[in-house]
Backbone as CSV, one residue per row, in Angstrom:
resi,resn,N_x,N_y,N_z,CA_x,CA_y,CA_z,C_x,C_y,C_z
1,UNK,-43.270,-145.593,-25.871,-42.504,-146.449,-26.745,-41.136,-146.699,-26.112
2,UNK,-40.608,-147.900,-26.298,-39.268,-148.239,-25.819,-38.258,-147.902,-26.925
3,UNK,-37.382,-146.960,-26.631,-36.419,-146.455,-27.615,-35.015,-146.630,-27.061
4,UNK,-34.113,-147.147,-27.890,-32.695,-147.235,-27.526,-31.947,-146.179,-28.325
5,UNK,-30.944,-145.591,-27.696,-30.135,-144.565,-28.356,-28.668,-144.840,-28.059
6,UNK,-27.844,-144.700,-29.085,-26.407,-144.917,-28.932,-25.671,-143.956,-29.852
7,UNK,-24.422,-143.699,-29.519,-23.631,-142.769,-30.319,-22.161,-143.154,-30.242
8,UNK,-21.354,-142.348,-30.890,-19.923,-142.381,-30.629,-19.589,-141.100,-29.864
9,UNK,-18.309,-140.853,-29.663,-17.878,-139.692,-28.881,-18.261,-138.359,-29.526
10,UNK,-18.384,-138.325,-30.848,-18.694,-137.075,-31.546,-20.134,-136.623,-31.346
11,UNK,-20.981,-137.522,-30.901,-22.409,-137.197,-30.796,-22.940,-137.264,-29.364
12,UNK,-22.061,-137.226,-28.393,-22.471,-137.306,-26.981,-23.494,-136.233,-26.619
13,UNK,-23.250,-135.003,-27.010,-24.150,-133.915,-26.620,-25.528,-134.067,-27.259
14,UNK,-25.576,-134.398,-28.543,-26.867,-134.587,-29.205,-27.596,-135.789,-28.613
15,UNK,-26.866,-136.839,-28.305,-27.482,-138.033,-27.696,-28.135,-137.663,-26.365
16,UNK,-27.422,-136.938,-25.526,-27.958,-136.551,-24.221,-29.194,-135.671,-24.367
17,UNK,-29.144,-134.725,-25.305,-30.292,-133.847,-25.513,-31.508,-134.622,-26.008
18,UNK,-31.307,-135.511,-26.988,-32.421,-136.312,-27.497,-32.959,-137.268,-26.427
19,UNK,-32.067,-137.887,-25.679,-32.485,-138.807,-24.605,-33.391,-138.088,-23.617
20,UNK,-32.938,-136.943,-23.120,-33.723,-136.200,-22.125,-35.050,-135.731,-22.706
21,UNK,-35.028,-135.259,-23.934,-36.245,-134.801,-24.606,-37.227,-135.955,-24.802
22,UNK,-36.737,-137.119,-25.198,-37.624,-138.287,-25.382,-38.249,-138.723,-24.063
23,UNK,-37.481,-138.671,-22.995,-38.020,-139.010,-21.673,-39.106,-138.017,-21.285
24,UNK,-38.875,-136.733,-21.546,-39.900,-135.704,-21.288,-41.171,-135.974,-22.089
25,UNK,-41.026,-136.564,-23.274,-42.168,-136.895,-24.133,-42.904,-138.151,-23.643
26,UNK,-42.376,-138.810,-22.620,-43.032,-139.974,-22.041,-42.526,-141.313,-22.546
27,UNK,-41.434,-141.314,-23.275,-40.876,-142.566,-23.788,-39.932,-143.200,-22.770
28,UNK,-39.804,-144.512,-22.852,-38.814,-145.248,-22.075,-37.551,-145.308,-22.933
29,UNK,-36.458,-144.761,-22.425,-35.246,-144.632,-23.236,-34.085,-145.370,-22.583
30,UNK,-33.444,-146.223,-23.380,-32.224,-146.903,-22.944,-31.045,-146.225,-23.636
31,UNK,-30.187,-145.603,-22.853,-28.982,-144.958,-23.370,-27.874,-146.002,-23.332
32,UNK,-27.439,-146.438,-24.517,-26.457,-147.506,-24.622,-25.017,-147.002,-24.655
33,UNK,-24.844,-145.697,-24.454,-23.500,-145.162,-24.369,-23.022,-144.573,-25.661
34,UNK,-21.825,-144.077,-25.587,-20.920,-143.976,-24.446,-21.330,-142.846,-23.497
35,UNK,-20.582,-142.735,-22.403,-20.912,-141.745,-21.381,-19.952,-140.568,-21.341
36,UNK,-18.854,-140.657,-22.097,-17.858,-139.577,-22.091,-17.473,-139.250,-23.534
37,UNK,-16.713,-138.192,-23.676,-16.221,-137.809,-25.007,-14.902,-138.493,-25.354
38,UNK,-14.461,-139.434,-24.533,-13.258,-140.201,-24.876,-13.515,-140.943,-26.179
39,UNK,-12.515,-141.005,-27.029,-12.656,-141.639,-28.335,-13.084,-143.101,-28.201
40,UNK,-14.097,-143.468,-28.981,-14.601,-144.849,-29.021,-14.782,-145.255,-30.480
41,UNK,-15.013,-146.520,-30.704,-15.263,-147.038,-32.049,-16.767,-147.151,-32.265
42,UNK,-17.290,-146.397,-33.228,-18.739,-146.378,-33.481,-19.323,-147.763,-33.758
43,UNK,-18.590,-148.701,-34.397,-19.221,-150.011,-34.629,-19.640,-150.713,-33.331
44,UNK,-18.860,-150.539,-32.271,-19.217,-151.192,-31.006,-20.598,-150.746,-30.531
45,UNK,-20.881,-149.465,-30.657,-22.158,-148.932,-30.191,-23.269,-149.188,-31.204
46,UNK,-22.931,-149.210,-32.477,-23.906,-149.585,-33.503,-24.356,-151.026,-33.340
47,UNK,-23.397,-151.926,-33.075,-23.738,-153.343,-32.882,-24.604,-153.525,-31.637
48,UNK,-24.282,-152.778,-30.575,-25.063,-152.862,-29.337,-26.502,-152.402,-29.583
49,UNK,-26.657,-151.312,-30.314,-27.992,-150.805,-30.633,-28.762,-151.821,-31.478
50,UNK,-28.125,-152.359,-32.491,-28.783,-153.341,-33.355,-29.246,-154.547,-32.556
51,UNK,-28.461,-154.962,-31.592,-28.804,-156.131,-30.780,-30.097,-155.931,-29.998
52,UNK,-30.279,-154.755,-29.393,-31.493,-154.542,-28.598,-32.721,-154.316,-29.473
53,UNK,-32.514,-153.859,-30.697,-33.635,-153.762,-31.640,-34.009,-155.171,-32.103
54,UNK,-33.017,-155.955,-32.460,-33.258,-157.310,-32.973,-33.912,-158.214,-31.941
55,UNK,-33.540,-158.077,-30.670,-34.117,-158.977,-29.662,-35.418,-158.449,-29.061
56,UNK,-35.854,-157.257,-29.503,-37.138,-156.725,-29.053,-37.087,-155.948,-27.752
57,UNK,-35.906,-155.781,-27.178,-35.791,-154.990,-25.954,-36.259,-153.560,-26.201
58,UNK,-35.935,-153.040,-27.384,-36.392,-151.703,-27.783,-37.175,-151.827,-29.082
59,UNK,-38.205,-150.991,-29.223,-39.025,-150.990,-30.432,-38.379,-150.188,-31.555
60,UNK,-37.708,-149.119,-31.205,-37.069,-148.245,-32.182,-35.696,-147.855,-31.664
61,UNK,-34.828,-147.459,-32.609,-33.482,-147.067,-32.238,-33.064,-145.777,-32.905
62,UNK,-32.163,-145.063,-32.234,-31.576,-143.840,-32.767,-30.064,-143.985,-32.639
63,UNK,-29.384,-143.909,-33.778,-27.938,-144.073,-33.839,-27.318,-142.746,-34.260
64,UNK,-26.285,-142.330,-33.551,-25.657,-141.032,-33.810,-24.143,-141.160,-33.856
65,UNK,-23.554,-140.483,-34.795,-22.105,-140.296,-34.815,-21.843,-138.951,-35.474
66,UNK,-20.620,-138.660,-35.806,-20.316,-137.358,-36.396,-21.096,-137.098,-37.666
67,UNK,-21.081,-138.066,-38.579,-21.797,-137.919,-39.854,-23.067,-138.747,-39.926
68,UNK,-23.196,-139.760,-39.072,-24.310,-140.704,-39.140,-24.026,-141.864,-40.069
69,UNK,-23.019,-141.736,-40.897,-22.741,-142.755,-41.910,-22.173,-144.029,-41.299
70,UNK,-21.088,-143.901,-40.554,-20.434,-145.080,-39.999,-21.329,-145.880,-39.073
71,UNK,-22.016,-145.198,-38.169,-22.852,-145.931,-37.223,-24.046,-146.570,-37.927
72,UNK,-24.570,-145.921,-38.983,-25.681,-146.551,-39.719,-25.208,-147.831,-40.404
73,UNK,-23.990,-147.819,-40.924,-23.448,-149.027,-41.551,-23.306,-150.159,-40.536
74,UNK,-22.837,-149.839,-39.347,-22.659,-150.878,-38.336,-24.003,-151.420,-37.851
75,UNK,-24.986,-150.559,-37.659,-26.311,-151.009,-37.224,-26.922,-151.931,-38.275
76,UNK,-26.759,-151.590,-39.530,-27.360,-152.374,-40.612,-26.681,-153.711,-40.865
77,UNK,-25.618,-154.019,-40.155,-24.990,-155.336,-40.291,-25.901,-156.433,-39.724
78,UNK,-26.827,-156.062,-38.867,-27.770,-157.023,-38.291,-28.982,-157.119,-39.225
79,UNK,-29.286,-158.318,-39.746,-30.375,-158.435,-40.721,-31.770,-158.136,-40.172
80,UNK,-31.916,-158.063,-38.865,-33.222,-157.756,-38.266,-33.467,-156.250,-38.158
81,UNK,-32.448,-155.473,-38.495,-32.545,-154.025,-38.312,-32.533,-153.328,-39.664
82,UNK,-33.388,-152.324,-39.776,-33.446,-151.481,-40.966,-33.220,-150.042,-40.500
83,UNK,-31.976,-149.597,-40.649,-31.574,-148.272,-40.179,-31.393,-147.345,-41.369
84,UNK,-32.063,-146.201,-41.326,-31.970,-145.213,-42.393,-31.228,-143.981,-41.896
85,UNK,-30.283,-143.533,-42.689,-29.596,-142.271,-42.414,-30.512,-141.145,-42.871
86,UNK,-30.904,-140.278,-41.949,-31.838,-139.195,-42.273,-31.239,-137.851,-41.882
87,UNK,-31.719,-136.806,-42.569,-31.236,-135.467,-42.249,-32.357,-134.438,-42.173
88,UNK,-33.577,-134.871,-42.513,-34.742,-133.993,-42.419,-35.990,-134.863,-42.238
89,UNK,-37.105,-134.273,-41.810,-38.289,-135.048,-41.449,-38.894,-135.877,-42.582
90,UNK,-38.817,-135.427,-43.819,-39.419,-136.208,-44.903,-38.743,-137.556,-45.052
91,UNK,-37.419,-137.591,-45.029,-36.744,-138.889,-45.137,-37.020,-139.751,-43.906
92,UNK,-37.152,-139.129,-42.746,-37.469,-139.880,-41.528,-38.862,-140.489,-41.605
93,UNK,-39.785,-139.774,-42.195,-41.145,-140.285,-42.372,-41.199,-141.383,-43.435
94,UNK,-40.548,-141.139,-44.565,-40.585,-142.114,-45.658,-39.888,-143.421,-45.305
95,UNK,-38.834,-143.352,-44.498,-38.159,-144.599,-44.126,-39.068,-145.485,-43.286
96,UNK,-39.978,-144.892,-42.552,-40.971,-145.672,-41.802,-42.076,-146.146,-42.745
97,UNK,-42.646,-145.212,-43.503,-43.810,-145.511,-44.338,-43.508,-146.564,-45.395
98,UNK,-42.379,-146.466,-46.056,-42.066,-147.366,-47.172,-41.143,-148.513,-46.813
99,UNK,-40.267,-148.311,-45.807,-39.233,-149.302,-45.514,-39.351,-149.940,-44.143
100,UNK,-40.350,-149.556,-43.377,-40.535,-150.076,-42.024,-39.243,-149.994,-41.211
101,UNK,-38.518,-148.881,-41.367,-37.274,-148.695,-40.620,-37.566,-148.769,-39.126
102,UNK,-36.721,-149.494,-38.411,-36.872,-149.561,-36.958,-35.755,-148.787,-36.253
103,UNK,-34.938,-148.118,-37.047,-33.840,-147.331,-36.504,-33.524,-146.197,-37.477
104,UNK,-33.153,-145.050,-36.930,-32.634,-143.974,-37.773,-31.248,-143.591,-37.273
105,UNK,-30.463,-143.054,-38.195,-29.137,-142.544,-37.863,-29.063,-141.090,-38.308
106,UNK,-28.332,-140.314,-37.527,-28.117,-138.909,-37.869,-26.697,-138.517,-37.508
107,UNK,-26.213,-137.488,-38.173,-24.879,-136.966,-37.908,-24.922,-135.734,-37.038
108,UNK,-24.293,-135.805,-35.884,-24.302,-134.679,-34.954,-23.543,-133.468,-35.502
109,UNK,-22.601,-133.704,-36.393,-21.856,-132.588,-36.978,-22.597,-131.965,-38.161
110,UNK,-23.681,-132.607,-38.584,-24.427,-132.157,-39.756,-25.860,-131.741,-39.456
111,UNK,-26.406,-132.218,-38.342,-27.814,-132.013,-38.011,-27.930,-131.323,-36.657
112,UNK,-28.543,-130.153,-36.626,-28.756,-129.444,-35.367,-29.817,-130.119,-34.514
113,UNK,-29.884,-129.726,-33.267,-30.794,-130.400,-32.338,-32.264,-130.215,-32.703
114,UNK,-32.670,-129.044,-33.175,-34.070,-128.851,-33.555,-34.434,-129.731,-34.745
115,UNK,-33.551,-129.815,-35.728,-33.807,-130.671,-36.883,-33.797,-132.143,-36.465
116,UNK,-32.888,-132.517,-35.580,-32.842,-133.900,-35.097,-34.153,-134.257,-34.394
117,UNK,-34.675,-133.359,-33.584,-35.950,-133.608,-32.901,-37.094,-133.731,-33.906
118,UNK,-37.079,-132.916,-34.950,-38.105,-133.013,-35.991,-38.015,-134.358,-36.712
119,UNK,-36.801,-134.820,-36.952,-36.622,-136.135,-37.592,-37.132,-137.246,-36.689
120,UNK,-36.786,-137.194,-35.420,-37.227,-138.229,-34.473,-38.751,-138.225,-34.370
121,UNK,-39.348,-137.061,-34.302,-40.809,-136.971,-34.236,-41.446,-137.628,-35.454
122,UNK,-40.959,-137.301,-36.639,-41.508,-137.904,-37.859,-41.312,-139.415,-37.855
123,UNK,-40.151,-139.872,-37.430,-39.836,-141.302,-37.367,-40.772,-142.036,-36.410
124,UNK,-41.031,-141.460,-35.257,-41.857,-142.125,-34.255,-43.349,-142.070,-34.581
125,UNK,-43.784,-141.029,-35.273,-45.208,-140.850,-35.528,-45.704,-141.495,-36.817
126,UNK,-44.802,-141.895,-37.699,-45.211,-142.455,-38.987,-45.356,-143.969,-38.894
127,UNK,-46.448,-144.458,-39.419,-46.712,-145.903,-39.451,-46.225,-146.489,-40.770
128,UNK,-45.876,-147.750,-40.748,-45.507,-148.479,-41.958,-46.757,-148.680,-42.806
129,UNK,-46.668,-148.398,-44.101,-47.822,-148.499,-44.998,-48.164,-149.933,-45.356
130,UNK,-47.203,-150.843,-45.250,-47.469,-152.236,-45.606,-47.774,-152.373,-47.085
131,UNK,-48.725,-153.226,-47.417,-49.140,-153.396,-48.806,-47.987,-153.769,-49.705
132,UNK,-47.860,-153.062,-50.811,-46.827,-153.368,-51.804,-45.415,-153.236,-51.246
133,UNK,-45.257,-152.501,-50.151,-43.937,-152.312,-49.546,-43.489,-153.525,-48.735
134,UNK,-44.440,-154.314,-48.245,-44.098,-155.428,-47.369,-43.175,-156.435,-48.057
135,UNK,-43.464,-156.776,-49.291,-42.651,-157.748,-50.039,-41.194,-157.283,-50.100
136,UNK,-40.999,-156.019,-50.339,-39.650,-155.464,-50.450,-38.939,-155.460,-49.101
137,UNK,-39.668,-155.103,-48.058,-39.078,-155.097,-46.723,-38.686,-156.516,-46.322
138,UNK,-39.522,-157.492,-46.639,-39.197,-158.887,-46.331,-37.880,-159.308,-46.971
139,UNK,-37.602,-158.824,-48.159,-36.366,-159.180,-48.858,-35.129,-158.591,-48.179
140,UNK,-35.284,-157.519,-47.441,-34.138,-156.929,-46.760,-33.548,-157.893,-45.728
141,UNK,-34.400,-158.625,-45.030,-33.931,-159.582,-44.039,-33.694,-160.966,-44.609
142,UNK,-34.304,-161.254,-45.746,-34.203,-162.571,-46.375,-33.971,-162.405,-47.872
143,UNK,-32.759,-162.066,-48.281,-32.496,-161.778,-49.693,-32.759,-162.948,-50.638
144,UNK,-32.767,-164.165,-50.122,-33.004,-165.337,-50.969,-34.446,-165.389,-51.470
145,UNK,-35.349,-164.722,-50.775,-36.778,-164.786,-51.143,-37.058,-163.897,-52.311
């Protein structure tokens, strides 16, 4: 699977660990930055992640910041992206099954690496259920409908 990952400075270590682990799992991973712990603005990296999800360069995205909140808000500014803030595998699974999420966000200051890996695994392995959920997902990108 083609996966893009981005963070702010607070989540550099978790981003690097997840990136390397995903590559070991056989995924193609695009690390969209940043590369250092120098202070950056999370919206810049959230917007970059949303762009590659929206244009199809990546199939799924992982957004990380200190809490996961700010970067999830920035990613969700793009109507083609459905990013869910998750903290455990059940929410990561349900966001795929019911909401067809194509991106998840997590907080590096709140979620340890083992839990983050469990969330990513659930996110990547769960299929969208479709059916009655499709109508609702369609409204997320097209609220007028």
